[in-house]
XYZ file of C-alpha atoms in Angstrom:
349
model
C -23.222 3.631 10.044
C -20.808 2.610 7.334
C -20.051 4.816 4.322
C -19.181 2.583 1.408
C -18.748 3.144 -2.319
C -19.488 0.152 -4.521
C -18.095 0.024 -8.062
C -20.454 -2.157 -10.069
C -20.200 -3.465 -13.649
C -21.101 -0.837 -16.230
C -22.658 -3.388 -18.539
C -25.515 -5.463 -17.090
C -24.986 -9.173 -17.524
C -27.629 -11.282 -19.232
C -26.406 -14.443 -17.512
C -24.472 -14.817 -14.287
C -21.820 -16.966 -15.916
C -21.155 -14.490 -18.737
C -17.709 -12.855 -18.839
C -17.576 -9.120 -18.176
C -16.449 -6.972 -21.120
C -16.713 -3.561 -19.518
C -16.706 -2.073 -16.055
C -16.887 1.241 -14.315
C -13.895 2.273 -12.251
C -13.709 5.503 -10.272
C -16.679 6.984 -12.099
C -15.246 6.506 -15.579
C -16.641 4.163 -18.206
C -13.643 2.142 -19.270
C -13.752 -0.497 -21.984
C -11.578 -3.412 -20.898
C -10.082 -5.764 -23.434
C -10.245 -9.460 -22.667
C -6.484 -9.523 -22.148
C -6.805 -6.797 -19.474
C -9.205 -8.834 -17.338
C -7.371 -11.278 -15.042
C -8.078 -14.928 -15.671
C -10.885 -16.149 -13.443
C -12.167 -12.656 -12.634
C -15.854 -12.388 -13.529
C -19.219 -11.546 -12.018
C -20.198 -15.170 -11.463
C -17.067 -15.916 -9.424
C -17.537 -12.678 -7.494
C -21.079 -13.682 -6.497
C -19.773 -16.941 -5.070
C -16.937 -15.129 -3.313
C -19.185 -12.500 -1.721
C -21.714 -15.169 -0.804
C -19.394 -17.729 0.778
C -15.994 -16.177 1.573
C -16.185 -12.420 2.123
C -16.094 -11.729 5.920
C -19.162 -9.451 6.046
C -19.446 -9.459 9.850
C -15.792 -8.653 10.544
C -15.752 -6.078 7.770
C -18.794 -4.206 9.071
C -17.627 -4.240 12.687
C -14.227 -2.921 11.652
C -15.463 0.046 9.617
C -18.864 0.791 11.165
C -18.896 4.056 13.131
C -21.513 4.635 15.841
C -21.658 8.454 15.887
C -24.550 10.874 16.324
C -25.768 13.338 13.686
C -23.954 11.773 10.749
C -24.905 12.006 7.098
C -23.212 9.403 4.952
C -22.605 9.493 1.222
C -22.866 6.848 -1.457
C -23.957 3.708 0.436
C -24.955 4.458 4.048
C -25.361 1.053 5.696
C -26.801 0.506 9.180
C -26.356 -3.225 9.715
C -24.357 -6.255 8.673
C -27.438 -7.714 6.986
C -28.003 -4.541 4.961
C -24.371 -4.403 3.893
C -24.232 -8.088 2.991
C -27.458 -7.810 0.995
C -26.157 -4.748 -0.879
C -22.828 -6.391 -1.745
C -24.433 -9.625 -2.904
C -27.001 -7.764 -4.984
C -24.586 -5.362 -6.679
C -21.634 -7.772 -6.878
C -19.137 -4.857 -6.932
C -15.865 -5.082 -8.818
C -14.319 -2.752 -6.263
C -15.187 -1.542 -2.761
C -14.011 1.734 -1.216
C -14.670 2.982 2.305
C -15.381 6.667 2.892
C -15.034 8.741 6.070
C -17.892 9.532 8.486
C -19.532 12.839 7.557
C -22.000 15.305 9.014
C -24.917 16.833 7.123
C -24.239 18.216 3.636
C -21.446 15.651 3.257
C -19.061 17.596 5.503
C -16.366 15.122 6.427
C -16.043 14.896 10.201
C -13.191 12.433 10.579
C -11.347 9.841 8.583
C -8.773 7.107 8.727
C -5.289 8.530 9.046
C -3.936 7.086 5.813
C -0.381 7.644 4.606
C 0.026 6.126 1.150
C 3.521 5.311 -0.166
C 3.587 5.772 -3.932
C 5.788 3.201 -5.673
C 5.924 5.334 -8.824
C 7.770 8.040 -6.862
C 10.708 5.631 -6.527
C 11.229 5.462 -10.279
C 14.419 7.529 -10.021
C 16.064 4.948 -7.733
C 14.717 1.657 -9.103
C 15.659 0.217 -12.477
C 13.548 -2.936 -12.645
C 10.037 -1.447 -12.918
C 8.281 1.873 -13.374
C 4.899 3.419 -12.673
C 2.529 1.157 -10.746
C 4.447 -2.021 -11.651
C 6.294 -3.800 -8.866
C 8.490 -6.890 -8.646
C 10.409 -8.824 -6.020
C 13.448 -6.528 -6.446
C 11.676 -3.213 -5.764
C 8.965 -4.432 -3.366
C 11.408 -4.093 -0.392
C 11.027 -0.314 -0.836
C 7.391 -0.776 0.200
C 8.278 -2.962 3.180
C 10.611 -0.216 4.423
C 7.793 2.316 4.043
C 5.441 0.037 5.998
C 7.906 -0.290 8.871
C 8.637 3.434 9.078
C 5.005 4.523 8.822
C 3.774 1.878 11.256
C 6.005 3.405 13.909
C 4.609 6.893 13.262
C 1.643 8.779 14.700
C -1.888 7.537 14.147
C -5.222 9.301 14.489
C -8.653 9.794 12.943
C -9.494 13.296 14.158
C -6.559 15.126 12.602
C -7.553 18.028 10.368
C -6.379 18.243 6.761
C -3.677 20.766 7.713
C -2.338 18.439 10.418
C -2.358 15.483 8.059
C -0.511 17.530 5.444
C 2.115 18.535 8.017
C 2.728 14.914 9.024
C 2.853 13.753 5.412
C 5.276 16.570 4.585
C 7.461 15.453 7.504
C 7.982 12.165 5.698
C 9.178 13.910 2.532
C 12.684 14.329 3.934
C 14.169 12.131 1.228
C 14.293 15.290 -0.896
C 16.384 17.053 1.734
C 18.554 14.073 2.703
C 19.321 15.324 6.190
C 18.340 12.539 8.599
C 19.926 9.301 9.758
C 18.670 5.829 8.829
C 19.944 3.134 11.173
C 18.954 0.105 9.125
C 21.163 -0.152 6.044
C 18.478 -1.546 3.751
C 20.049 -0.766 0.402
C 20.940 -3.918 -1.538
C 23.180 -2.831 -4.453
C 23.209 -6.113 -6.435
C 19.407 -6.210 -6.518
C 19.025 -2.502 -7.200
C 21.819 -2.485 -9.829
C 22.867 0.935 -8.565
C 26.273 0.794 -10.246
C 25.205 -0.783 -13.537
C 25.953 2.374 -15.512
C 27.956 5.574 -15.143
C 24.752 7.590 -14.903
C 23.485 5.505 -11.982
C 26.574 5.633 -9.805
C 27.084 9.299 -10.648
C 23.675 9.887 -9.078
C 25.044 8.394 -5.859
C 28.311 10.300 -6.060
C 26.376 13.550 -6.430
C 25.200 13.033 -2.841
C 28.780 13.157 -1.538
C 29.812 16.649 -0.513
C 33.577 16.119 -0.321
C 34.989 16.872 -3.793
C 38.278 15.012 -3.278
C 36.521 11.823 -2.169
C 34.095 12.178 -5.034
C 36.904 12.429 -7.584
C 38.699 9.448 -6.016
C 35.590 7.309 -6.280
C 34.886 8.426 -9.834
C 38.417 7.458 -10.848
C 38.147 4.091 -9.134
C 34.731 3.217 -10.502
C 35.536 4.177 -14.064
C 38.830 2.292 -14.115
C 37.090 -0.892 -15.208
C 38.942 -2.989 -12.614
C 35.899 -3.546 -10.417
C 32.524 -3.995 -12.071
C 30.673 -6.010 -9.444
C 27.990 -3.970 -7.662
C 28.691 -5.507 -4.245
C 32.408 -4.746 -4.553
C 31.749 -1.164 -5.594
C 29.316 -0.684 -2.728
C 31.852 -1.984 -0.196
C 34.507 0.224 -1.772
C 32.234 3.233 -1.504
C 31.531 2.533 2.171
C 35.196 1.944 2.984
C 36.308 5.166 1.304
C 33.671 7.310 2.979
C 34.004 5.745 6.431
C 37.755 6.344 6.370
C 37.160 10.082 6.275
C 37.870 12.139 9.372
C 34.962 14.495 8.830
C 31.846 13.282 10.668
C 29.539 14.529 7.940
C 31.451 12.539 5.332
C 31.238 9.344 7.400
C 27.482 9.783 7.540
C 27.180 9.956 3.757
C 26.493 6.210 3.575
C 23.506 6.502 5.891
C 22.249 9.536 4.004
C 22.530 7.703 0.685
C 20.563 4.761 2.078
C 18.051 7.162 3.569
C 17.502 9.102 0.356
C 16.987 5.931 -1.667
C 14.688 4.059 0.721
C 12.735 6.459 2.952
C 8.927 6.506 2.392
C 7.746 8.580 -0.544
C 4.119 9.457 0.010
C 1.280 10.380 -2.281
C 0.790 13.815 -0.720
C -2.683 14.563 -2.084
C -4.025 11.240 -0.861
C -2.285 11.428 2.518
C -3.275 14.948 3.558
C -7.068 14.878 3.020
C -9.726 13.201 5.158
C -12.047 12.486 2.230
C -9.678 9.970 0.649
C -11.424 6.671 -0.055
C -9.805 3.674 1.583
C -9.608 0.459 -0.428
C -11.609 -2.184 1.395
C -9.747 -5.243 2.642
C -10.827 -8.593 1.196
C -12.218 -7.119 -2.021
C -10.804 -8.489 -5.275
C -8.562 -6.121 -7.218
C -10.069 -5.749 -10.707
C -6.687 -5.355 -12.431
C -4.935 -8.354 -10.885
C -7.789 -10.611 -9.787
C -6.036 -10.994 -6.408
C -7.508 -10.502 -2.964
C -6.666 -7.254 -1.157
C -5.370 -8.628 2.127
C -4.066 -6.784 5.214
C -0.291 -6.881 5.690
C 1.265 -7.689 9.047
C 3.753 -4.863 9.588
C 5.770 -7.053 11.969
C 6.260 -9.650 9.247
C 6.060 -7.542 6.092
C 9.455 -8.866 4.945
C 7.710 -12.186 4.320
C 4.919 -10.675 2.217
C 5.013 -10.360 -1.560
C 1.947 -9.003 -3.420
C 2.113 -11.604 -6.187
C 1.501 -14.336 -3.598
C -1.873 -12.900 -2.579
C -4.603 -15.429 -3.456
C -6.518 -15.011 -6.696
C -10.288 -15.213 -6.974
C -10.203 -18.466 -8.956
C -7.687 -19.958 -6.503
C -9.934 -19.162 -3.536
C -12.999 -20.672 -5.174
C -11.026 -23.797 -6.030
C -9.963 -24.095 -2.388
C -13.535 -23.476 -1.273
C -14.677 -26.516 -3.257
C -12.427 -28.683 -1.092
C -13.096 -27.053 2.297
C -14.815 -24.166 4.078
C -13.281 -20.684 4.387
C -10.908 -21.899 7.111
C -9.289 -24.151 4.549
C -8.622 -21.381 2.033
C -5.653 -19.058 1.573
C -7.806 -16.255 2.986
C -8.070 -17.828 6.437
C -4.757 -16.480 7.745
C -5.568 -12.945 6.568
C -9.042 -12.975 8.125
C -7.680 -14.171 11.472
C -4.963 -11.513 11.361
C -7.592 -8.860 10.600
C -9.608 -9.995 13.629
C -6.781 -10.255 16.151
C -4.529 -7.376 15.076
C -7.046 -4.807 13.842
C -10.645 -5.541 14.787
C -10.242 -6.655 18.401
C -7.855 -3.806 19.414
C -10.137 -1.320 17.615
C -13.279 -2.491 19.428
C -11.407 -2.465 22.734
C -10.223 1.106 22.114
C -13.764 2.171 21.192
C -15.097 0.761 24.466
C -12.413 2.625 26.423
C -13.270 5.877 24.627
C -16.979 5.385 25.325
C -16.281 4.911 29.031
C -14.002 7.974 29.092
C -16.622 10.219 27.511
């Protein structure tokens, strides 16, 4: 069975082609101004999308759990047909997937989800803040994807185990590990754009004499280019005889770029997982899976919009839309390995 939470419009629509003025998100009635609703995002377009583009079969097979003695909350669905009918009928603005649960809604297992929180990087990015993201700070998320993808996975971990793993990834606060890939890009990050910003970096250097030398050099006004200052910083630190001082560069990179997780979301099994291929109500863009092997080539603002997909659908079938690549990736890289693993587990038991 599949446990699914559908977020439907708060205000019933008199006509299918009428724009939505209000919607319910996460259980709260929220009035949305017309400027807050993405262009081309409305109930009529969603009905077409769910009817002609949404991969109901792949979606159900990927998140359907065949387990005995399970009680499911919200929207317990037993078949693809039942799920498809429910989605088309309710035309949800948002779809979340819950964990399998036993009777009395006791969560039995759940996807092992570690969620990097872009707002936690606000102290090291100067282009955006909060939930906003741009092409300059998005690389912080690609680094998080690469690091987390190489970590442990599992569905049967208890909350305490999940919390321990999530806490393991909070080492950026300690700054005591080594990052091989120097992923810090000073010109983009503008790390030396002000005295306050480069002082934050210098505070990570333990050697007082080196620190004073760098402060003197950087405040002299002779070199103002970020790339030059970064190279100067590396040269000065790497010339030190003390091993710990030579590793300061790696520790600086590590502290600025290592994954920063939403701890509360990452450590509990009952966290709702955003469904792939739903349309995000705030951006009007499709929620597509990201290929961790090629995440450097992904940028969230290039994800297809609802109106774009429907325009493409007018000219071709789903294989001719911008969603085709994402659906095929979902099948080959997630669904097929998952079904194969489930068959192996069934044989083992």
